[in-house]
Amino acid sequence: MANERVLVIDDSIDNSQFIVDCVLKPNEYQALVAYDGEEGLRVALAEQPDLILLDLKLPKMSGLEVLGALNENQSKTPVIVMTFHGSEKMAVQVFRLGVKDYVLKPFEVGEMLEAIGRALTEARLRRERDELTTRLMNSNAELERRVRELNTLFSIGKSVTSLHNQDRLLTRLVEAAIYLTNAEEASLLLVDDQAEELRVLASRGIDDPHFKAARWPVKESLAGQVITTGQPVLLNRDDSPASPLPDQTQAMLFVPLTMKERVRGVLNVNNRRQARQFSNHDLRLLSTLADYAAVSLENAQLFQQVESERTKLATVLNEIEELVIVIENETDRIVMANAAFRRVFGLGPAIIEGSPLFDLVQNEAFVKFIASLPTEGLRRTQIKLADNRIYLATLTPVLGIGRAIIMQDVTHLQELDQVKANFVANISHDLRTPFVSLKGYTDMLGMVGSLTERQSLFVDRISAGLDKMLALIDNLLDLSKIEAGFELESEAVDLGQLTTEIISELQEVASLRRQQLVYHAPPRPAQLLGDADRVRQVVTHLVDNALKYTPENGRVSVIVRVTDDQIVFKIEDDGLGIPSADLPFIFDKFYRVEDKDRSEIQGAGLGLAICKSVVEKYGGSIWVESEYHRGSTFTFILPLTPPEESEATQPAVVGSEVMPTA
Ligand code: ADP
């Protein structure tokens, strides 16, 4: 490579001249010349030439001394020694002092050129290698720094997303801001709801004791500028001495904190004492951290909201008088039970969550109610607990969890109901006799004298009204008899056969309304023990209702199925359906659904109450699933009685209740 600078140190003017004129200049090397050792050393150190051609015998300082001094000064310039004396001893000495080559005087031009070329190439290669090594070391250091930063960001990301305690999270964030940008101070500011003021959520490294309580107007502060524009602000004293940096501040960096697409805060780092300026790389790091901060703040806020809702809910659940328990579907393990439930079932304050419910609660009616549940819809029943109180239990499937049971103490309502039932039964009983004779006399009116056409019409209307009243009284009396358990025969009844008869009786009613009435009978006897008239009453009423509440051209289908120990009766229609708000009360006495589609349909709201009483008297249960304007499905289940048992065994009568035999 041309233009390299070569220093010739030689006291012989001829020799120096020869080298400059014949070797260096023609080959485009720049020549520097010194005629004694001292000058040579000075030029060598001051000019740092690319190569030194050094004579050993020099005035003021010998060649060996020059070499020694160059070494002491850690000179990297290669040296070629020129001498007349070629002793081995000296060669060893000069090579020890780092000399690259050795040329004996007198020398040929070519010989010297070759030595110069070799030494310079070697020096060039060494320089390049050194440069490469330095570059490699620099990029290694840079890479290491980046890896450290990434690791820091990663671990911050991990810890902030798992931290739900907002205070700890914020502290971690400002500490990380300082660490990543090598800053002295960091703070995290959040804007208030009206977007007028910024307040400090967390800070580190700031001495001012009032800083945390300070407020900054969004309109006039640097942080506020970030809120308004959504852009970061980077201010370095070195870049712009006239910048709006506060006094005694060397560098400031603000990045926006964006939550739900709105800038809600600012992450800031400052340098006051140290002059270190912030770079675009610091800006990128801080922005990444701000993204983490935004996500984790949102998470922490959500978590806190959920937590406070959960606490509120838990308090409400524990304070209310109703008994509440939630259990898992597959395992029947307790998910939660409120204080009232624990108290009434005597479970104490020990942790019961996770225990199988039936290990702790043995009340037969309760266990049976929970065990025989449908997967959807809502179930209600009354359960008598050990303290002789009666609870209305409602069982609701809870999606993804299991089922919730809420129990309300209805003992006082039951007592009231009983008083009311007795009153209604007495009144009905007392009314029946006069109504029967009224009906008799009314029907006889036409027989004891001729009536005008209008009188006959009035008599017919009175008679029809009396029929309705008598039907209502009969229903009321039926209900009180069933509830009291009187008159309940126990005979073998084949529900399949009975349903066949009822369906064929009601086919005519269905065809008058152009309705399709379909029956799927069971392949084997569906035998139960009960009062045939009462069972007939239930089936007739359910089929009657399905036809009544299904418009013309509708379809009603009845299915009776027999399982190992149960008879399932299902009646499905595509009629008016029942609004979900009415469903829980549909089996209550006198409860009727009021809407414009039913305004013409007569009824007293007693039929389903009778059905429920009969089914429950025989140890079964009845429920409805319905979709308003789509149709309804009423289902009841009764215990199956194997044929031989029905002949041999009579049901046990306990008090007023008829218990089905096992
Ligand atoms: P009612 O004498 O009013 O028919 P019920 O006790 O038999 O009394 O029925 C109570 C209420 O339930 C009725 O008013 C009716 O609106 C509703 N209902 C009963 N069965 C059905 C059904 N299959 N489809 C729609 N609604 C029904």
GROMACS .gro file of C-alpha atoms and ligand atoms in nm, residues 541-542 545-546 548-549 573 576-578 586 588 591-593 598 602-609 632 634, ligand 1:
model
   53
  541HIS     CA    1 -10.509  -3.261   3.301
  542LEU     CA    2 -10.164  -3.246   3.140
  545ASN     CA    3 -10.365  -2.834   2.910
  546ALA     CA    4 -10.133  -2.917   2.619
  548LYS     CA    5 -10.580  -2.603   2.548
  549TYR     CA    6 -10.261  -2.396   2.531
  573ASP     CA    7  -9.634  -2.936   2.271
  576LEU     CA    8  -9.797  -2.088   2.354
  577GLY     CA    9  -9.512  -2.171   2.590
  578ILE     CA   10  -9.462  -2.011   2.931
  586ILE     CA   11  -9.656  -2.250   3.748
  588ASP     CA   12  -9.865  -2.290   4.262
  591TYR     CA   13 -10.135  -1.929   3.948
  592ARG     CA   14 -10.223  -1.846   3.589
  593VAL     CA   15 -10.016  -1.692   3.312
  598ARG     CA   16 -10.472  -1.673   2.678
  602GLN     CA   17 -11.085  -2.042   3.095
  603GLY     CA   18 -10.927  -2.191   3.406
  604ALA     CA   19 -10.875  -2.141   3.777
  605GLY     CA   20 -10.503  -2.220   3.803
  606LEU     CA   21 -10.561  -2.530   4.017
  607GLY     CA   22 -10.491  -2.813   3.769
  608LEU     CA   23 -10.113  -2.814   3.788
  609ALA     CA   24 -10.123  -2.773   4.168
  632SER     CA   25  -9.364  -2.659   2.661
  634PHE     CA   26  -9.409  -3.124   3.120
  663ADP     P1   27 -10.545  -2.340   3.436
  663ADP     O1   28 -10.673  -2.378   3.496
  663ADP     O2   29 -10.522  -2.193   3.428
  663ADP     O3   30 -10.513  -2.410   3.310
  663ADP     P2   31 -10.323  -2.488   3.541
  663ADP     O4   32 -10.278  -2.504   3.681
  663ADP     O5   33 -10.355  -2.611   3.467
  663ADP     O6   34 -10.442  -2.386   3.544
  663ADP     O7   35 -10.210  -2.411   3.462
  663ADP     C1   36 -10.154  -2.296   3.514
  663ADP     C2   37 -10.108  -2.205   3.402
  663ADP     O8   38 -10.005  -2.269   3.332
  663ADP     C3   39 -10.213  -2.180   3.297
  663ADP     O9   40 -10.279  -2.060   3.325
  663ADP     C4   41 -10.138  -2.176   3.167
  663ADP    O10   42 -10.117  -2.043   3.127
  663ADP     C5   43 -10.008  -2.241   3.195
  663ADP     N1   44  -9.996  -2.371   3.125
  663ADP     C6   45 -10.027  -2.493   3.171
  663ADP     N2   46 -10.000  -2.587   3.077
  663ADP     C7   47  -9.950  -2.521   2.971
  663ADP     C8   48  -9.904  -2.561   2.841
  663ADP     N3   49  -9.902  -2.690   2.804
  663ADP     N4   50  -9.860  -2.464   2.756
  663ADP     C9   51  -9.861  -2.335   2.794
  663ADP     N5   52  -9.901  -2.291   2.912
  663ADP    C10   53  -9.947  -2.382   3.001
   0.00000   0.00000   0.00000
